[in-house]
Amino acid sequence: MIHALSLLLLCQLLGEIAVRALGISLPGPVAGLLFLFLWLSWRGWQAGDTDPVVPPEIETLATTLLRYLAVLFIPVAVGVMEQVHMLRAYGLGILLSVALSGIAALAVTSLVFEWVMRRTLPPGNLDFQATGETPQREESLPETKGADTHA
């Protein structure tokens, strides 16, 4: 498992180096995951397979890390609790802005959906407002003359 952990840390280090050297606005660990994916894909290609070949050591390490993933959220919770004075001062504003932006996103999404439906459906097919049902496009299939279509 040490080799697998070393590989993961090496990929993360390469990701950090690549991001800083190229000035890309991408987190280093994400670039490291891309490097790991490319390496696993290359291994699969070398083995004659089209899918990435995951060594059993990496699979064991990934399973172990995922099992304890919840523990990694403890520092975030501690950080929030450490800033409880900020939550007391600005909590209502944060809550209102999150709620209002969520409602605004839903409203804009529904308006865009309705606008797209009006542009793509025939004019007589806009009954979805009253019934709540999703309308279906009526597409006519070309008829074949002389051919028996019933099997």
mmCIF file of C-alpha atoms in Angstrom:
data_model
loop_
_atom_site.group_PDB
_atom_site.id
_atom_site.type_symbol
_atom_site.label_atom_id
_atom_site.label_comp_id
_atom_site.label_asym_id
_atom_site.label_seq_id
_atom_site.Cartn_x
_atom_site.Cartn_y
_atom_site.Cartn_z
ATOM 1 C CA MET A 1 0.000 0.000 0.000
ATOM 2 C CA ILE A 2 3.029 2.283 0.450
ATOM 3 C CA HIS A 3 3.748 2.107 -3.289
ATOM 4 C CA ALA A 4 0.170 3.101 -4.126
ATOM 5 C CA LEU A 5 0.242 5.996 -1.664
ATOM 6 C CA SER A 6 3.588 7.104 -3.099
ATOM 7 C CA LEU A 7 2.089 7.032 -6.593
ATOM 8 C CA LEU A 8 -0.901 9.125 -5.502
ATOM 9 C CA LEU A 9 1.330 11.671 -3.787
ATOM 10 C CA LEU A 10 3.650 11.770 -6.798
ATOM 11 C CA CYS A 11 0.703 12.456 -9.110
ATOM 12 C CA GLN A 12 -0.480 15.222 -6.780
ATOM 13 C CA LEU A 13 3.014 16.714 -6.704
ATOM 14 C CA LEU A 14 3.226 16.597 -10.506
ATOM 15 C CA GLY A 15 -0.177 18.264 -10.678
ATOM 16 C CA GLU A 16 0.936 21.045 -8.334
ATOM 17 C CA ILE A 17 4.139 21.574 -10.315
ATOM 18 C CA ALA A 18 2.304 21.617 -13.655
ATOM 19 C CA VAL A 19 -0.343 24.062 -12.434
ATOM 20 C CA ARG A 20 2.210 26.473 -10.987
ATOM 21 C CA ALA A 21 4.576 26.210 -13.950
ATOM 22 C CA LEU A 22 1.835 26.763 -16.530
ATOM 23 C CA GLY A 23 -0.148 29.292 -14.497
ATOM 24 C CA ILE A 24 -3.399 27.369 -14.968
ATOM 25 C CA SER A 25 -6.305 28.210 -12.678
ATOM 26 C CA LEU A 26 -6.916 24.586 -11.740
ATOM 27 C CA PRO A 27 -6.336 22.987 -8.354
ATOM 28 C CA GLY A 28 -3.131 20.958 -8.234
ATOM 29 C CA PRO A 29 -4.846 17.822 -6.887
ATOM 30 C CA VAL A 30 -7.286 17.890 -9.817
ATOM 31 C CA ALA A 31 -4.384 18.064 -12.261
ATOM 32 C CA GLY A 32 -2.779 15.228 -10.295
ATOM 33 C CA LEU A 33 -5.918 13.141 -10.734
ATOM 34 C CA LEU A 34 -5.730 13.816 -14.464
ATOM 35 C CA PHE A 35 -2.126 12.604 -14.459
ATOM 36 C CA LEU A 36 -3.176 9.485 -12.545
ATOM 37 C CA PHE A 37 -6.000 8.852 -15.014
ATOM 38 C CA LEU A 38 -3.659 9.276 -17.972
ATOM 39 C CA TRP A 39 -1.142 6.897 -16.402
ATOM 40 C CA LEU A 40 -3.823 4.279 -15.702
ATOM 41 C CA SER A 41 -5.184 4.683 -19.242
ATOM 42 C CA TRP A 42 -1.688 4.270 -20.653
ATOM 43 C CA ARG A 43 -1.290 1.079 -18.595
ATOM 44 C CA GLY A 44 -4.563 -0.216 -20.028
ATOM 45 C CA TRP A 45 -3.483 0.670 -23.541
ATOM 46 C CA GLN A 46 -0.167 -1.146 -22.999
ATOM 47 C CA ALA A 47 -2.104 -4.215 -21.835
ATOM 48 C CA GLY A 48 -4.250 -4.105 -24.977
ATOM 49 C CA ASP A 49 -7.365 -2.990 -23.121
ATOM 50 C CA THR A 50 -9.414 0.116 -23.856
ATOM 51 C CA ASP A 51 -10.261 0.793 -20.209
ATOM 52 C CA PRO A 52 -7.812 2.007 -17.563
ATOM 53 C CA VAL A 53 -6.177 -0.879 -15.718
ATOM 54 C CA VAL A 54 -6.202 -0.216 -11.976
ATOM 55 C CA PRO A 55 -3.589 -2.147 -10.012
ATOM 56 C CA PRO A 56 -4.984 -3.950 -6.955
ATOM 57 C CA GLU A 57 -2.797 -1.878 -4.606
ATOM 58 C CA ILE A 58 -4.346 1.371 -5.846
ATOM 59 C CA GLU A 59 -7.824 -0.107 -5.631
ATOM 60 C CA THR A 60 -7.188 -1.159 -2.015
ATOM 61 C CA LEU A 61 -5.839 2.285 -1.143
ATOM 62 C CA ALA A 62 -8.780 4.034 -2.814
ATOM 63 C CA THR A 63 -11.261 1.854 -0.934
ATOM 64 C CA THR A 64 -9.509 2.566 2.359
ATOM 65 C CA LEU A 65 -9.407 6.318 1.720
ATOM 66 C CA LEU A 66 -13.085 6.380 0.761
ATOM 67 C CA ARG A 67 -13.992 4.459 3.906
ATOM 68 C CA TYR A 68 -12.515 7.248 6.047
ATOM 69 C CA LEU A 69 -13.552 10.174 3.847
ATOM 70 C CA ALA A 70 -15.943 11.547 6.467
ATOM 71 C CA VAL A 71 -13.007 12.089 8.833
ATOM 72 C CA LEU A 72 -11.541 14.538 6.325
ATOM 73 C CA PHE A 73 -14.531 16.844 6.817
ATOM 74 C CA ILE A 74 -13.713 17.344 10.499
ATOM 75 C CA PRO A 75 -11.190 20.165 9.829
ATOM 76 C CA VAL A 76 -13.832 22.005 7.798
ATOM 77 C CA ALA A 77 -16.353 21.697 10.618
ATOM 78 C CA VAL A 78 -13.743 22.858 13.128
ATOM 79 C CA GLY A 79 -12.967 25.841 10.901
ATOM 80 C CA VAL A 80 -16.642 26.780 10.775
ATOM 81 C CA MET A 81 -16.960 26.440 14.532
ATOM 82 C CA GLU A 82 -13.841 28.542 14.967
ATOM 83 C CA GLN A 83 -15.506 31.327 13.001
ATOM 84 C CA VAL A 84 -18.786 31.180 14.941
ATOM 85 C CA HIS A 85 -18.511 34.909 15.696
ATOM 86 C CA MET A 86 -18.596 35.545 11.929
ATOM 87 C CA LEU A 87 -21.667 33.343 11.632
ATOM 88 C CA ARG A 88 -23.383 35.300 14.393
ATOM 89 C CA ALA A 89 -22.598 38.583 12.673
ATOM 90 C CA TYR A 90 -23.288 37.610 9.055
ATOM 91 C CA GLY A 91 -25.245 34.353 9.309
ATOM 92 C CA LEU A 92 -28.633 35.844 8.468
ATOM 93 C CA GLY A 93 -27.208 37.632 5.433
ATOM 94 C CA ILE A 94 -25.495 34.464 4.231
ATOM 95 C CA LEU A 95 -28.674 32.433 4.727
ATOM 96 C CA LEU A 96 -30.812 34.997 2.899
ATOM 97 C CA SER A 97 -28.382 35.326 -0.002
ATOM 98 C CA VAL A 98 -28.158 31.541 -0.432
ATOM 99 C CA ALA A 99 -31.949 31.145 -0.272
ATOM 100 C CA LEU A 100 -32.698 34.057 -2.610
ATOM 101 C CA SER A 101 -30.054 33.030 -5.128
ATOM 102 C CA GLY A 102 -31.472 29.493 -5.126
ATOM 103 C CA ILE A 103 -34.981 30.811 -5.758
ATOM 104 C CA ALA A 104 -33.671 33.120 -8.494
ATOM 105 C CA ALA A 105 -31.846 30.209 -10.139
ATOM 106 C CA LEU A 106 -35.041 28.126 -10.131
ATOM 107 C CA ALA A 107 -37.063 31.010 -11.577
ATOM 108 C CA VAL A 108 -34.560 31.738 -14.347
ATOM 109 C CA THR A 109 -34.269 28.041 -15.193
ATOM 110 C CA SER A 110 -38.040 27.666 -15.497
ATOM 111 C CA LEU A 111 -38.325 30.810 -17.641
ATOM 112 C CA VAL A 112 -35.558 29.613 -19.959
ATOM 113 C CA PHE A 113 -37.228 26.188 -20.185
ATOM 114 C CA GLU A 114 -40.550 27.765 -21.104
ATOM 115 C CA TRP A 115 -38.885 30.038 -23.674
ATOM 116 C CA VAL A 116 -37.100 27.064 -25.289
ATOM 117 C CA MET A 117 -40.318 25.036 -25.340
ATOM 118 C CA ARG A 118 -42.162 27.894 -27.047
ATOM 119 C CA ARG A 119 -39.451 28.155 -29.685
ATOM 120 C CA THR A 120 -39.157 24.434 -30.410
ATOM 121 C CA LEU A 121 -42.758 23.172 -30.242
ATOM 122 C CA PRO A 122 -45.489 23.931 -32.756
ATOM 123 C CA PRO A 123 -47.881 26.713 -31.613
ATOM 124 C CA GLY A 124 -50.828 24.374 -30.934
ATOM 125 C CA ASN A 125 -48.727 22.082 -28.771
ATOM 126 C CA LEU A 126 -48.203 24.375 -25.775
ATOM 127 C CA ASP A 127 -50.744 22.696 -23.497
ATOM 128 C CA PHE A 128 -48.044 21.740 -20.995
ATOM 129 C CA GLN A 129 -48.805 24.899 -18.995
ATOM 130 C CA ALA A 130 -52.351 23.861 -18.131
ATOM 131 C CA THR A 131 -51.943 20.098 -17.824
ATOM 132 C CA GLY A 132 -48.476 19.876 -16.346
ATOM 133 C CA GLU A 133 -47.653 17.077 -18.764
ATOM 134 C CA THR A 134 -44.569 17.090 -20.906
ATOM 135 C CA PRO A 135 -45.591 17.544 -24.543
ATOM 136 C CA GLN A 136 -44.389 15.136 -27.182
ATOM 137 C CA ARG A 137 -43.268 16.147 -30.626
ATOM 138 C CA GLU A 138 -45.444 14.884 -33.391
ATOM 139 C CA GLU A 139 -43.060 13.694 -36.032
ATOM 140 C CA SER A 140 -44.415 12.059 -39.122
ATOM 141 C CA LEU A 141 -42.550 9.055 -40.375
ATOM 142 C CA PRO A 142 -42.154 8.594 -44.101
ATOM 143 C CA GLU A 143 -44.611 6.033 -45.390
ATOM 144 C CA THR A 144 -43.264 3.130 -47.384
ATOM 145 C CA LYS A 145 -45.411 2.210 -50.340
ATOM 146 C CA GLY A 146 -45.943 -1.436 -50.997
ATOM 147 C CA ALA A 147 -43.900 -2.622 -48.037
ATOM 148 C CA ASP A 148 -45.480 -4.594 -45.237
ATOM 149 C CA THR A 149 -44.542 -2.866 -41.987
ATOM 150 C CA HIS A 150 -46.255 -5.378 -39.696
ATOM 151 C CA ALA A 151 -44.045 -8.240 -38.660
#
